[in-house]
Amino acid sequence: MTVADSITGADNGRGAGSRPTAIRIRDLWKKYGVIDAVWGINLEIGDGEIFGLIGPDGAGKTTTFQILAGVMQATSGTAEVFGVPASEARSHTGYLTQAFSLYPDLTVSENIRYIGDLRRVPPDEITKRGRRYLRMFDMDRFEHRLAGRLSGGMKQKLALACALVPEPRVLLLDEPTTGVDPVSRREFWDTLAHLAADGLTIVLATPYLDEAERCNRVALMHQGEIRQTGTPAELRASLHAKRMEIHVSNLALAERTLSATAGADKEIIDVQRFGDRLDLLVYKPEEAKLVADQALSAEGLVIDDVRIDEPTLENTFVATLRNLGQRVHDEVFPGHHDHSALRGKIAIGATNLTKEFGSFTAVKNVTTQVRYGEIYGLLGANGAGKTTTIKMLCGLLPPTRGDMQLAGERGSLRSPEIRQQIGYMSQKFSLYDDLSIAENLEFFAGVYGVPERERVEKMRWVASFSGLEGREVQLVGSLPQGWKQRVAFGAAILHEPSILFLDEPTSGVDPLARRSFWTMINRLADAGTAILVTTHYLEEAEQCNRLGFMVAGELVTEGSPTAIKSAQGGHLLEFIVDRPQRAMDLLKSDSERWRVSLFGERLHIITEDDAATAEQKYRRELEANGVRVISAREGRFSLEDVFISTVEKARQEGKVAVEE
């Protein structure tokens, strides 16, 4: 029997639930010298399952992927794909690495042709399959565009199309949506759900735990070991806790006060700060509220509003890692310059800001203000005009029309005095890959004019914040994306700017490290720094005090996270059904496609109708088409739901972002 025959015909036991086993890992070890990257893991993944491998940077996820892809040999143990050693099953395994692995100087169709030829797909099949996947991903109109000129979301769709042309039975995706905007991310996941329903086994790693909610099962990996495995619901339930949202006037003081009372064995397990609320992880909400009331009243604070909800998968992830000894790096930054006297004054201002490139208008009449001490989130899909707006606001790009204000100045914003008050962490370039960590920090300290007497302690803080103590001589180019982002953030604040621009600062950063970022960002804002941040991760956007949504160059919505969600019309219904893919396809065919999305076994539907009436209507429709409804309830809009709804409604009004 050939490898292909073995893979095609094997039914080697059962994986998840009643699924045949697609991947079986037994006692898998991988050593690099004295370092155990993967430490005796055992795992079974079912045929047609979407399985998530989650864990902090350095957990061993990429090493596990490389062994499953057959490009790396294990030190010991076995990894089998449909009963065949992974190294012998490479022709039946697709693998998307973290890095953009395609050729920027080839067109979309040329990249597909190259990969198809490399994987020995017959030429006529390459053409047929390539066109099918490009149509599936709504990219057929871009087949002659150079890959290097695609947006982040389109690059990932192209990489996925290339991986699918050989028609693998197993697809490995290592952080496939890092840097991809929310609209493209949802489309990407809808595609994965279709592929899995057609029998493709998908294993992916992601730092975004709202994405992990879309997996059938997930495994939490830490220091080379599998620590927990189960459905997202099972992992959330394992906490035996609730999430309590509270609104209080002084968030900084409330966070410090409640954090001092929190702990794994206390009524309040964990405290997390968001832009206009605190989230408390608690065992018993009523008792925890009494504890919170007493602690806050001693500081003269009163809880304005309380809401109880289920914990998120990110709550589970962080709590588990803390129990395993991982910590949030929250060392106090060695600051020497106080900006608190500026609080409340306008730091960044724009009035009717417009930028035209020839006949194309990239930014249209944007008017907004960001004050010192405020965190403002600028959100938008690829091509919405965010980066162009930021470049104008920080003086890197002159506007075609409109007025700007920066650090108290109008008109020319490029003076050395203004430059010294600004920190900028770019989306695409922040560090020199061929310099060491220490050399990069020395360079930026010199550029920003950091006094010699402050440099040593600040560089030491960056190494500690990044979790890279003792590794300062390591080349930045050799760092994983998450660690590189931490060093870049440290370099951007060495000179203690009063205004800070952060363009996707936590792209590719794991949830625990993201906590460290936002702890530091909040401290900077509390000390008076004005912060403008962009992010594609909308759960993270909840950390901002105010948000602005951009669509096709226009600022269409502004407000606090809670206010924006509260203003959302309609209702969100959550159905759990026995045939989720069938249900999604059915409902998408009868309504606007963006209103229906699949999260593992849970179906989310956005409706403008009365909730009870809509629930009965969808229940009847599903059951009439052979889909059994297990449960149905009204859910709460996430910020991602609101964002996608806003973008789609703007598109209906003729506002269309140009793909970059």
XYZ file of C-alpha atoms in Angstrom:
660
model
C 0.000 0.000 0.000
C 1.352 3.458 -0.926
C 1.482 6.477 1.367
C -1.327 8.054 -0.675
C -3.473 4.945 -0.409
C -2.836 4.748 3.311
C -3.813 8.368 3.835
C -6.857 8.192 1.602
C -8.287 4.996 3.021
C -7.185 4.888 6.646
C -9.617 4.967 9.539
C -7.289 4.687 12.485
C -9.528 4.960 15.517
C -11.618 7.885 16.588
C -10.528 11.467 17.209
C -12.765 14.186 18.631
C -16.159 12.713 19.465
C -17.251 10.418 16.622
C -14.729 11.700 14.082
C -12.108 9.339 12.612
C -8.620 10.256 13.803
C -6.703 12.449 11.335
C -3.644 13.317 13.475
C -2.220 11.261 16.296
C 0.728 12.509 18.392
C 2.332 10.206 20.954
C 5.054 11.168 23.473
C 6.457 13.785 21.102
C 9.734 15.459 22.155
C 11.916 17.999 20.415
C 15.209 19.171 21.893
C 17.451 22.007 20.736
C 20.644 21.243 22.618
C 19.671 21.353 26.288
C 16.334 23.099 25.596
C 13.137 21.028 25.463
C 10.928 22.898 22.976
C 8.273 20.168 22.949
C 8.026 17.979 25.987
C 6.339 14.593 25.531
C 2.973 15.797 24.193
C 0.026 13.531 23.320
C -2.827 14.650 21.117
C -5.522 13.304 18.797
C -7.308 15.470 16.231
C -10.404 14.329 14.368
C -10.928 14.248 10.610
C -12.710 17.446 9.510
C -12.082 19.134 12.867
C -10.946 22.740 13.344
C -8.466 22.422 16.204
C -6.782 25.386 17.890
C -3.334 25.250 19.477
C -2.993 28.240 21.803
C -0.228 29.307 24.139
C 2.214 32.115 24.932
C 5.243 32.962 22.798
C 7.830 30.201 23.106
C 5.288 27.518 24.116
C 6.372 25.151 21.313
C 3.471 25.680 18.911
C 5.564 26.435 15.800
C 7.907 23.513 16.527
C 4.877 21.207 16.735
C 3.593 22.560 13.402
C 6.948 22.016 11.717
C 7.038 18.392 12.887
C 3.451 17.809 11.688
C 4.324 19.425 8.344
C 7.215 16.990 7.952
C 9.843 19.724 7.647
C 11.444 18.918 11.023
C 12.260 15.620 12.686
C 11.206 14.970 16.271
C 13.847 13.967 18.805
C 11.579 11.124 19.931
C 7.942 10.057 19.818
C 5.584 9.851 16.858
C 3.446 12.230 14.817
C 1.126 10.542 12.323
C -1.218 11.906 9.666
C -3.945 9.362 8.885
C -1.734 6.568 10.225
C 1.356 7.592 8.238
C 4.452 9.316 9.729
C 4.154 13.064 9.155
C 7.462 13.160 7.237
C 5.984 10.728 4.678
C 2.663 12.561 4.380
C 3.943 15.958 3.225
C 2.217 15.789 -0.148
C -1.111 15.615 1.690
C -0.384 18.405 4.175
C -0.738 22.147 3.556
C 1.249 24.519 5.774
C 0.971 28.290 6.167
C 3.874 29.689 8.152
C 3.780 32.910 10.210
C 5.918 34.782 7.678
C 4.539 35.818 4.284
C 5.955 32.921 2.274
C 4.937 33.951 -1.249
C 6.770 35.954 -3.905
C 5.899 39.676 -3.877
C 7.194 40.206 -7.436
C 4.914 37.533 -8.895
C 1.234 38.073 -9.572
C -1.530 36.273 -7.697
C -1.972 33.715 -10.500
C 1.807 33.273 -10.909
C 2.186 32.473 -7.207
C -0.546 29.855 -7.481
C 1.094 28.404 -10.606
C 4.488 28.231 -8.919
C 3.194 26.427 -5.811
C 1.104 24.073 -7.951
C 4.125 23.154 -10.080
C 6.244 22.699 -6.956
C 3.650 20.289 -5.516
C 3.391 18.451 -8.880
C -0.224 19.331 -9.570
C -1.144 18.824 -13.278
C -1.133 22.211 -15.099
C -4.812 22.109 -16.074
C -5.729 21.269 -12.468
C -3.670 24.216 -11.194
C -5.671 26.592 -13.374
C -9.032 25.041 -12.488
C -8.396 24.825 -8.747
C -6.722 28.229 -8.568
C -9.705 29.940 -10.179
C -12.112 28.056 -7.912
C -10.345 29.190 -4.734
C -9.887 32.763 -5.962
C -13.635 32.944 -6.632
C -14.323 31.432 -3.199
C -12.186 34.152 -1.578
C -13.576 36.957 -3.800
C -10.093 37.513 -5.246
C -10.562 36.470 -8.866
C -10.537 40.130 -9.951
C -7.028 40.511 -8.492
C -5.354 37.557 -10.250
C -3.004 39.845 -12.225
C -2.002 42.026 -9.254
C 1.492 41.620 -7.768
C 1.357 39.778 -4.431
C 3.493 42.488 -2.816
C 0.753 45.045 -3.548
C -2.001 43.143 -1.753
C -3.441 44.147 1.620
C -2.732 41.957 4.650
C -6.063 40.167 4.386
C -5.661 39.525 0.664
C -2.133 38.158 1.161
C -3.446 35.639 3.664
C -6.248 34.615 1.311
C -3.694 34.118 -1.477
C -1.442 32.076 0.809
C -4.443 29.924 1.730
C -5.386 29.464 -1.941
C -1.817 28.353 -2.721
C -1.884 25.880 0.158
C -5.210 24.456 -1.069
C -4.274 23.978 -4.740
C -2.572 20.602 -3.999
C -5.851 19.639 -2.240
C -4.344 18.546 1.083
C -6.300 16.557 3.644
C -4.663 18.391 6.540
C -4.070 22.147 6.705
C -1.702 23.673 9.277
C -2.103 27.422 9.888
C 0.425 29.191 12.112
C -1.186 32.503 13.175
C -2.881 32.996 9.780
C -4.795 36.211 10.580
C -2.122 38.305 12.303
C -2.429 41.811 10.819
C -5.709 40.994 9.066
C -8.614 43.407 9.550
C -11.849 42.245 11.284
C -13.936 42.055 8.108
C -11.341 39.945 6.302
C -10.837 37.832 9.424
C -14.512 36.929 9.561
C -14.533 36.075 5.835
C -11.385 33.986 6.348
C -13.049 32.019 9.149
C -16.239 31.478 7.172
C -14.037 29.937 4.471
C -12.305 27.668 6.999
C -15.688 26.485 8.287
C -16.705 25.531 4.733
C -13.440 23.688 4.129
C -13.781 21.750 7.384
C -17.384 20.851 6.540
C -16.066 19.412 3.263
C -13.723 17.141 5.238
C -10.497 19.128 5.543
C -8.751 18.819 8.915
C -7.513 22.229 10.076
C -5.037 22.862 12.895
C -4.169 26.457 13.694
C -2.326 28.570 16.197
C -3.670 32.021 17.031
C -2.889 34.718 19.614
C -6.480 35.983 19.264
C -8.665 34.009 21.615
C -11.927 35.296 20.172
C -10.784 33.349 17.089
C -10.084 30.253 19.174
C -13.779 30.371 20.133
C -14.481 29.358 16.526
C -12.574 26.068 16.875
C -14.262 22.750 17.632
C -11.628 22.081 20.289
C -8.523 23.823 21.591
C -5.395 22.797 23.467
C -3.483 25.151 25.768
C 0.288 24.684 25.378
C 2.824 26.017 27.862
C 6.595 25.448 27.972
C 6.376 22.570 25.519
C 3.528 20.721 27.254
C -0.212 20.387 26.602
C -1.911 21.661 29.776
C -5.625 21.633 28.847
C -7.690 20.261 25.976
C -11.404 20.625 25.315
C -14.082 22.624 23.582
C -14.008 26.379 24.222
C -17.108 25.968 26.412
C -15.419 23.214 28.461
C -12.313 25.338 29.013
C -14.368 28.357 30.071
C -16.417 26.196 32.445
C -13.226 24.807 33.998
C -12.678 28.173 35.701
C -15.879 27.763 37.769
C -16.073 31.549 37.725
C -18.083 34.485 36.397
C -17.029 37.770 34.830
C -18.344 40.900 36.553
C -18.264 44.193 34.646
C -18.320 47.302 36.816
C -18.372 50.987 35.910
C -16.724 53.433 38.295
C -15.562 57.031 37.937
C -11.810 56.676 38.620
C -10.702 53.525 36.817
C -7.011 53.870 37.674
C -7.652 54.150 41.421
C -10.330 51.429 41.311
C -7.996 49.055 39.467
C -5.167 49.578 41.986
C -7.544 49.173 44.923
C -9.221 45.982 43.726
C -5.998 44.434 42.413
C -4.623 44.655 45.954
C -7.486 42.421 47.160
C -7.373 39.943 44.245
C -5.870 36.470 44.128
C -6.553 32.866 43.108
C -7.920 32.079 46.587
C -9.826 35.367 47.040
C -13.391 36.416 46.199
C -11.961 38.506 43.334
C -9.635 36.332 41.260
C -8.456 38.847 38.683
C -8.916 42.504 37.721
C -8.622 43.766 34.148
C -9.032 47.369 33.096
C -10.833 48.419 29.930
C -11.469 51.839 28.443
C -14.628 52.624 30.409
C -14.992 49.723 32.886
C -13.251 47.069 34.978
C -13.738 43.337 34.433
C -13.512 41.247 37.595
C -13.156 37.475 37.481
C -15.047 36.185 40.530
C -16.281 32.918 42.038
C -19.492 34.261 43.635
C -20.713 37.561 42.149
C -22.810 38.669 45.151
C -20.007 38.121 47.660
C -17.430 39.640 45.311
C -19.586 42.757 44.892
C -19.668 43.221 48.678
C -15.862 42.979 48.778
C -15.548 45.447 45.887
C -18.054 47.879 47.429
C -16.184 47.922 50.750
C -12.748 48.345 49.172
C -13.861 51.101 46.798
C -15.962 53.022 49.339
C -12.847 53.295 51.525
C -11.338 55.278 48.610
C -14.462 57.387 48.108
C -15.547 55.480 44.988
C -19.016 54.159 44.143
C -19.858 51.431 41.612
C -22.212 52.962 39.043
C -23.266 49.806 37.227
C -22.720 46.020 37.465
C -23.223 43.327 34.849
C -22.572 39.576 35.221
C -21.499 37.450 32.266
C -19.626 34.249 31.428
C -15.805 34.354 31.406
C -14.053 34.593 28.065
C -11.540 32.103 26.723
C -8.909 34.784 27.306
C -9.865 34.876 31.008
C -9.282 31.112 31.100
C -5.965 31.401 29.269
C -4.577 34.092 31.562
C -5.801 32.398 34.761
C -4.310 29.072 33.725
C -0.943 30.569 32.817
C -0.803 32.463 36.094
C -1.457 29.214 37.975
C 1.480 27.732 36.034
C 3.783 30.515 37.224
C 3.605 32.851 34.215
C 3.294 36.523 35.082
C 2.364 39.802 33.499
C 5.505 41.919 33.129
C 4.351 45.110 34.855
C 7.552 46.632 36.206
C 7.173 50.372 36.682
C 8.773 52.352 33.871
C 11.677 54.501 35.157
C 10.133 57.805 34.103
C 11.679 61.200 34.816
C 9.249 63.531 33.016
C 5.731 64.230 34.245
C 2.986 65.170 31.750
C 0.119 65.253 34.259
C -0.176 69.060 34.068
C -1.278 68.675 30.428
C -4.232 66.374 31.207
C -7.448 67.437 29.483
C -5.784 69.771 26.966
C -5.961 69.001 23.248
C -2.909 67.010 22.161
C -4.017 65.968 18.656
C -6.645 67.848 16.686
C -8.028 67.651 13.172
C -10.707 69.723 11.442
C -12.007 68.648 8.018
C -8.771 66.784 7.363
C -8.585 65.599 3.742
C -5.901 63.818 1.726
C -6.070 63.339 -2.029
C -3.710 61.311 -4.195
C -4.504 62.517 -7.702
C -8.192 61.806 -8.299
C -8.423 59.426 -5.321
C -9.493 60.793 -1.925
C -7.951 58.604 0.800
C -9.212 60.661 3.782
C -12.385 62.769 3.675
C -13.159 65.629 6.074
C -12.036 63.903 9.270
C -12.675 65.972 12.404
C -11.574 64.662 15.803
C -9.649 65.493 18.977
C -7.464 63.458 21.320
C -6.681 64.950 24.722
C -3.705 64.422 26.990
C -4.378 61.494 29.317
C -6.735 59.821 26.807
C -6.411 56.563 24.846
C -8.130 56.920 21.470
C -8.587 53.901 19.170
C -8.800 54.450 15.413
C -10.383 51.388 13.782
C -11.062 50.471 10.190
C -10.760 47.738 7.587
C -7.776 47.623 5.233
C -7.932 50.602 2.897
C -10.109 52.662 5.249
C -7.501 55.432 5.539
C -6.214 54.858 9.087
C -2.491 54.859 8.327
C -2.815 57.903 6.027
C -4.695 59.731 8.791
C -2.048 58.890 11.379
C 0.747 60.057 9.072
C -0.998 63.403 8.677
C -1.763 63.763 12.385
C 1.851 63.197 13.386
C 3.239 65.499 10.701
C 4.736 62.883 8.357
C 2.343 63.650 5.506
C 0.891 67.066 4.573
C -2.896 67.187 4.145
C -4.532 68.372 0.949
C -7.019 70.401 2.992
C -7.978 70.897 6.598
C -6.427 72.110 9.842
C -4.288 70.165 12.313
C -3.077 70.718 15.837
C -0.256 68.754 17.458
C 1.346 69.355 20.842
C -0.065 72.892 20.956
C 1.231 73.844 17.496
C -0.620 74.528 14.249
C 0.654 74.806 10.702
C 4.094 73.198 10.374
C 4.285 70.093 12.563
C 7.832 69.027 11.695
C 9.862 71.180 14.053
C 12.498 69.454 16.248
C 10.612 70.613 19.354
C 7.455 68.785 18.297
C 9.422 65.722 17.160
C 10.826 65.298 20.661
C 7.324 65.211 22.136
C 6.135 62.380 19.891
C 6.639 58.620 20.029
C 5.695 56.512 17.015
C 5.542 52.725 16.785
C 5.010 51.931 13.121
C 2.983 49.004 11.822
C 5.654 47.952 9.319
C 9.011 49.269 10.541
C 10.156 49.916 14.060
C 13.493 48.127 14.521
C 16.578 47.150 12.522
C 16.660 43.359 12.113
C 20.448 43.196 11.618
C 21.181 45.027 14.887
C 20.990 43.445 18.327
C 18.346 44.390 20.874
C 20.867 46.532 22.761
C 22.140 48.202 19.576
C 18.599 49.088 18.506
C 17.840 50.609 21.898
C 21.116 52.574 21.895
C 20.319 53.887 18.414
C 16.790 55.056 19.290
C 17.939 56.516 22.603
C 20.443 58.572 20.662
C 17.949 59.671 18.001
C 15.442 60.729 20.664
C 18.083 62.475 22.763
C 17.650 60.350 25.905
C 20.239 61.580 28.448
C 23.133 59.174 28.987
C 22.380 58.953 32.715
C 18.891 57.529 31.967
C 19.772 55.062 29.217
C 21.018 52.096 31.242
C 17.979 51.847 33.521
C 15.550 52.383 30.625
C 17.231 49.748 28.450
C 17.164 47.383 31.410
C 13.424 48.052 31.764
C 12.804 47.250 28.066
C 14.621 43.901 28.442
C 12.557 43.071 31.534
C 9.273 44.194 29.959
C 10.060 42.070 26.901
C 11.036 38.995 28.917
C 14.474 39.119 27.282
C 16.786 39.743 30.240
C 20.252 38.410 29.448
C 19.537 38.205 25.711
C 20.290 41.822 24.788
C 23.018 40.758 22.295
C 20.520 38.718 20.244
C 19.745 40.028 16.755
C 16.265 41.512 16.501
C 15.687 39.668 13.213
C 15.872 36.334 15.046
C 13.067 37.228 17.483
C 9.501 35.912 17.102
C 6.968 38.591 16.159
C 5.544 38.947 19.664
C 8.918 39.601 21.294
C 9.927 41.985 18.494
C 6.766 44.034 19.157
C 7.635 44.327 22.862
C 11.116 45.673 22.096
C 9.676 48.091 19.504
C 7.193 49.420 22.047
C 9.986 49.980 24.566
C 12.062 51.822 21.957
C 9.110 54.126 21.151
C 8.746 55.351 24.750
C 12.429 55.653 25.780
C 12.251 59.455 25.563
C 8.932 59.653 27.483
C 6.861 61.355 24.772
C 3.766 63.328 25.727
C 2.017 62.058 22.554
C 2.263 58.435 21.456
C 1.130 56.908 18.140
C 0.841 53.103 18.189
C -0.001 51.472 14.840
C -1.091 47.867 15.632
C 1.326 47.563 18.571
C 0.241 44.082 19.727
C 0.056 42.351 16.331
C 1.092 38.731 16.938
C 1.434 39.221 20.709
C 0.016 36.529 23.006
C -2.736 37.425 25.540
C -0.498 37.530 28.610
C 1.995 39.832 26.891
C -0.918 41.934 25.630
C -1.894 42.470 29.278
C 1.631 43.840 29.870
C 1.295 46.217 26.919
C -2.005 47.608 28.111
C -0.908 47.881 31.721
C 1.923 50.105 30.493
C -0.286 52.025 28.027
C -2.770 52.793 30.805
C 0.015 53.962 33.120
C 1.306 56.316 30.432
C -2.195 57.716 29.924
C -2.692 58.075 33.696
C 0.511 60.148 33.734
C -0.879 62.494 31.073
C 0.328 61.004 27.766
C -2.078 61.252 24.806
C -2.215 57.923 22.978
C -3.657 57.164 19.561
C -3.714 53.444 18.758
C -4.883 51.285 15.867
C -5.696 47.594 16.175
C -7.430 44.848 14.204
C -8.202 42.976 17.423
C -11.508 44.445 18.570
C -11.565 42.852 22.017
C -8.378 44.841 22.567
C -10.046 48.015 21.290
C -12.286 47.854 24.366
C -9.194 49.028 26.292
C -9.507 52.489 24.697
C -11.375 55.366 26.343
C -12.864 56.443 23.028
C -13.058 54.885 19.572
C -13.463 56.139 16.030
C -14.595 53.871 13.164
C -13.285 54.742 9.697
C -14.891 53.520 6.476
C -13.630 54.515 3.025
C -11.710 57.500 4.401
C -14.548 58.857 6.538
C -14.946 58.860 10.319
C -18.444 57.371 10.652
C -18.749 56.645 14.405
C -17.152 57.972 17.598
C -17.700 57.232 21.285
C -16.746 55.056 24.230
C -16.827 51.268 23.665
C -19.941 50.903 25.829
C -21.731 53.825 24.146
C -20.992 52.513 20.649
C -22.300 49.040 21.533
C -25.348 50.485 23.286
C -26.221 52.535 20.196
C -26.216 49.440 18.000
C -29.699 48.739 16.712
C -31.244 45.301 16.357
C -30.534 42.102 18.283
C -27.949 39.331 18.306
C -29.295 35.782 18.518
C -27.152 32.785 19.399
C -28.253 29.329 18.222
C -26.602 26.008 19.038
C -27.550 23.446 16.397
C -26.582 19.917 15.383
C -25.529 20.895 11.830
C -23.896 24.320 12.173
C -22.395 24.565 8.680
C -25.685 23.586 7.047
C -27.455 26.162 9.222
C -25.018 28.949 8.324
C -25.235 28.263 4.582
C -29.030 28.175 4.761
C -29.395 31.471 6.644
C -26.738 33.264 4.609
C -28.672 32.424 1.450
C -31.801 34.127 2.840
C -30.269 37.333 4.258
C -27.273 39.636 4.016
C -24.271 37.338 4.484
C -22.564 39.497 7.107
C -25.493 39.001 9.488
C -24.670 35.304 10.006
C -21.423 33.937 11.448
C -20.259 30.645 12.905
C -18.318 30.267 16.169
C -17.595 26.546 16.481
C -21.011 25.032 17.207
C -22.615 28.444 17.936
C -24.415 30.386 15.229
C -24.637 34.187 15.598
C -27.392 36.048 13.753
C -27.857 39.826 13.722
C -31.478 40.794 13.134
C -33.442 44.037 13.057
C -36.649 42.211 14.043
C -38.043 41.722 17.530
C -35.797 39.135 19.265
C -38.569 36.674 20.221
C -40.212 36.884 16.797
C -36.885 36.421 15.004
C -35.939 33.465 17.194
C -39.159 31.641 16.317
C -38.755 32.466 12.627
C -35.193 31.123 12.445
C -36.054 28.087 14.572
C -38.882 27.133 12.177
C -36.705 27.692 9.105
C -33.812 25.621 10.453
C -35.945 22.720 11.634
C -37.904 22.685 8.359
C -34.574 22.127 6.591
C -33.384 19.275 8.778
C -31.336 21.262 11.310
C -32.118 20.512 14.959
C -31.991 23.524 17.285
C -30.442 22.526 20.609
C -30.766 25.942 22.239
C -31.393 29.587 21.359
C -30.960 32.819 23.299
C -30.389 36.520 22.813
C -26.728 37.427 23.198
C -24.761 40.646 23.587
C -23.143 42.459 20.704
C -19.371 42.290 20.691
C -17.424 45.278 19.417
C -16.530 43.162 16.372
C -20.242 42.623 15.641
C -20.843 46.381 15.843
C -17.801 47.200 13.717
C -18.739 44.779 10.943
C -22.353 45.984 11.037
C -21.153 49.595 10.743
C -18.826 48.794 7.832
C -21.452 46.782 5.935
C -24.154 49.421 6.371
C -21.713 52.082 5.168
C -20.986 49.928 2.116
C -24.705 49.802 1.382
C -24.601 53.603 1.292
C -21.892 53.426 -1.379
C -18.869 53.913 0.877
C -16.356 51.327 -0.291
C -12.774 51.035 0.948
C -10.158 50.633 -1.758
C -8.039 47.480 -1.367
C -4.437 48.528 -0.900
